[in-house]
PDB file of C-alpha atoms in Angstrom:
ATOM      1  CA  UNK A 255      93.988-125.493 131.615  1.00 49.00           C
ATOM      2  CA  UNK A 256      96.078-123.797 129.644  1.00 47.00           C
ATOM      3  CA  UNK A 257      98.198-123.879 126.009  1.00 52.00           C
ATOM      4  CA  UNK A 258     101.546-124.169 125.506  1.00 55.00           C
ATOM      5  CA  UNK A 259     101.908-119.869 125.355  1.00 62.00           C
ATOM      6  CA  UNK A 260     100.625-119.452 128.863  1.00 65.00           C
ATOM      7  CA  UNK A 261      97.095-117.844 128.114  1.00 68.00           C
ATOM      8  CA  UNK A 262      94.576-119.602 130.251  1.00 72.00           C
ATOM      9  CA  UNK A 263      91.649-121.627 128.347  1.00 76.00           C
ATOM     10  CA  UNK A 264      88.100-122.321 129.715  1.00 78.00           C
ATOM     11  CA  UNK A 265      87.369-125.367 130.484  1.00 76.00           C
ATOM     12  CA  UNK A 266      83.840-124.898 130.099  1.00 74.00           C
ATOM     13  CA  UNK A 267      84.283-123.029 126.590  1.00 79.00           C
ATOM     14  CA  UNK A 268      86.311-125.706 125.267  1.00 81.00           C
ATOM     15  CA  UNK A 269      84.532-128.662 126.733  1.00 79.00           C
ATOM     16  CA  UNK A 270      80.786-127.462 125.138  1.00 77.00           C
ATOM     17  CA  UNK A 271      79.999-127.721 121.399  1.00 81.00           C
ATOM     18  CA  UNK A 272      78.710-124.161 119.993  1.00 82.00           C
ATOM     19  CA  UNK A 273      75.387-123.630 119.426  1.00 80.00           C
ATOM     20  CA  UNK A 274      74.039-121.010 116.687  1.00 80.00           C
ATOM     21  CA  UNK A 275      70.673-119.088 117.211  1.00 80.00           C
ATOM     22  CA  UNK A 276      69.181-117.198 114.192  1.00 80.00           C
ATOM     23  CA  UNK A 277      69.527-113.369 114.895  1.00 82.00           C
ATOM     24  CA  UNK A 278      65.877-112.186 115.925  1.00 82.00           C
ATOM     25  CA  UNK A 279      63.961-110.831 112.574  1.00 83.00           C
ATOM     26  CA  UNK A 280      60.541-109.782 114.023  1.00 88.00           C
ATOM     27  CA  UNK A 281      58.680-108.467 116.621  1.00 90.00           C
ATOM     28  CA  UNK A 282      58.338-110.759 119.460  1.00 89.00           C
ATOM     29  CA  UNK A 283      55.606-110.866 122.802  1.00 94.00           C
ATOM     30  CA  UNK A 284      56.650-112.649 125.534  1.00 95.00           C
ATOM     31  CA  UNK A 285      55.953-112.440 129.602  1.00 95.00           C
ATOM     32  CA  UNK A 286      59.766-111.851 130.326  1.00 94.00           C
ATOM     33  CA  UNK A 287      62.864-111.193 128.164  1.00 94.00           C
ATOM     34  CA  UNK A 288      66.081-112.323 129.757  1.00 93.00           C
ATOM     35  CA  UNK A 289      69.303-110.585 128.797  1.00 92.00           C
ATOM     36  CA  UNK A 290      71.904-112.701 129.349  1.00 88.00           C
ATOM     37  CA  UNK A 291      72.578-116.121 128.421  1.00 87.00           C
ATOM     38  CA  UNK A 292      74.615-117.390 131.279  1.00 85.00           C
ATOM     39  CA  UNK A 293      73.874-120.253 134.732  1.00 82.00           C
ATOM     40  CA  UNK A 294      71.690-117.459 136.174  1.00 86.00           C
ATOM     41  CA  UNK A 295      69.869-116.284 132.942  1.00 89.00           C
ATOM     42  CA  UNK A 296      69.445-120.109 131.355  1.00 88.00           C
ATOM     43  CA  UNK A 297      68.449-120.787 135.122  1.00 89.00           C
ATOM     44  CA  UNK A 298      65.915-118.038 135.694  1.00 91.00           C
ATOM     45  CA  UNK A 299      64.220-118.719 131.582  1.00 92.00           C
ATOM     46  CA  UNK A 300      63.692-122.705 132.494  1.00 92.00           C
ATOM     47  CA  UNK A 301      62.246-121.943 136.002  1.00 92.00           C
ATOM     48  CA  UNK A 302      60.045-119.124 134.221  1.00 93.00           C
ATOM     49  CA  UNK A 303      58.876-121.221 131.087  1.00 93.00           C
ATOM     50  CA  UNK A 304      58.096-124.499 133.894  1.00 92.00           C
ATOM     51  CA  UNK A 305      55.847-121.452 135.385  1.00 93.00           C
ATOM     52  CA  UNK A 306      54.319-121.008 132.087  1.00 94.00           C
ATOM     53  CA  UNK A 307      55.422-117.973 130.898  1.00 95.00           C
ATOM     54  CA  UNK A 308      56.725-116.905 127.526  1.00 95.00           C
ATOM     55  CA  UNK A 309      60.348-116.143 127.547  1.00 94.00           C
ATOM     56  CA  UNK A 310      63.345-115.429 125.569  1.00 92.00           C
ATOM     57  CA  UNK A 311      66.300-114.792 125.952  1.00 91.00           C
ATOM     58  CA  UNK A 312      68.966-112.091 124.676  1.00 89.00           C
ATOM     59  CA  UNK A 313      72.071-112.776 124.083  1.00 87.00           C
ATOM     60  CA  UNK A 314      74.813-110.893 121.845  1.00 84.00           C
ATOM     61  CA  UNK A 315      77.565-113.489 122.425  1.00 82.00           C
ATOM     62  CA  UNK A 316      77.706-117.651 122.943  1.00 80.00           C
ATOM     63  CA  UNK A 317      75.374-119.138 125.022  1.00 79.00           C
ATOM     64  CA  UNK A 318      77.609-119.208 128.083  1.00 76.00           C
ATOM     65  CA  UNK A 319      81.013-118.053 127.117  1.00 76.00           C
ATOM     66  CA  UNK A 320      80.869-114.783 129.685  1.00 76.00           C
ATOM     67  CA  UNK A 321      81.315-114.666 132.763  1.00 73.00           C
ATOM     68  CA  UNK A 322      79.477-118.083 133.403  1.00 76.00           C
ATOM     69  CA  UNK A 323      81.573-119.948 131.015  1.00 73.00           C
ATOM     70  CA  UNK A 324      85.226-118.712 133.182  1.00 71.00           C
ATOM     71  CA  UNK A 325      83.963-119.526 136.491  1.00 72.00           C
ATOM     72  CA  UNK A 326      85.468-121.767 138.899  1.00 63.00           C
ATOM     73  CA  UNK A 327      82.627-122.401 140.327  1.00 61.00           C
ATOM     74  CA  UNK A 328      83.324-122.214 143.553  1.00 58.00           C
ATOM     75  CA  UNK A 329      80.784-122.629 146.177  1.00 58.00           C
ATOM     76  CA  UNK A 330      81.075-121.471 149.835  1.00 59.00           C
ATOM     77  CA  UNK A 331      79.353-121.398 152.941  1.00 60.00           C
ATOM     78  CA  UNK A 332      80.943-119.165 155.527  1.00 60.00           C
ATOM     79  CA  UNK A 333      79.151-115.579 154.025  1.00 62.00           C
ATOM     80  CA  UNK A 334      75.875-116.718 156.509  1.00 65.00           C
ATOM     81  CA  UNK A 335      73.441-115.922 153.558  1.00 65.00           C
ATOM     82  CA  UNK A 336      70.759-118.832 152.152  1.00 66.00           C
ATOM     83  CA  UNK A 337      69.209-118.029 149.217  1.00 65.00           C
ATOM     84  CA  UNK A 338      66.494-120.377 147.371  1.00 65.00           C
ATOM     85  CA  UNK A 339      64.901-120.243 143.715  1.00 68.00           C
ATOM     86  CA  UNK A 340      60.365-119.622 144.296  1.00 70.00           C
ATOM     87  CA  UNK A 341      59.368-122.679 142.217  1.00 72.00           C
ATOM     88  CA  UNK A 342      56.327-120.960 140.899  1.00 75.00           C
ATOM     89  CA  UNK A 343      58.158-117.520 139.305  1.00 73.00           C
ATOM     90  CA  UNK A 344      61.421-118.695 139.394  1.00 67.00           C
ATOM     91  CA  UNK A 345      62.243-115.446 141.341  1.00 69.00           C
ATOM     92  CA  UNK A 346      65.387-115.993 143.697  1.00 66.00           C
ATOM     93  CA  UNK A 347      65.542-114.419 146.741  1.00 65.00           C
ATOM     94  CA  UNK A 348      68.348-114.047 148.995  1.00 65.00           C
ATOM     95  CA  UNK A 349      68.564-113.239 152.387  1.00 64.00           C
ATOM     96  CA  UNK A 350      71.142-113.016 155.940  1.00 61.00           C
ATOM     97  CA  UNK A 351      70.724-115.791 158.363  1.00 56.00           C
ATOM     98  CA  UNK A 352      70.212-114.664 161.481  1.00 53.00           C
TER      99      UNK A 352
END
């Protein structure tokens, strides 16, 4: 998308309502602290919560407005790598296919 000035507007950011969360005002104790609330951070947090962990996601701006908000969501298959998420821990494993 672009407006009349020619400046690119991210579809993902433009079509998603903003969310406002309060700043952390007290000490917090969690199993895992994730820095960055993009696709990877939010996905990791969700999987870790499913695995029974306590999780805090720390973001300095709006959720998913950095790299994730400007992604083209391109998927490739020619790089000969495979990745998967371990269901019990939420850890992403990347390995080169033989």
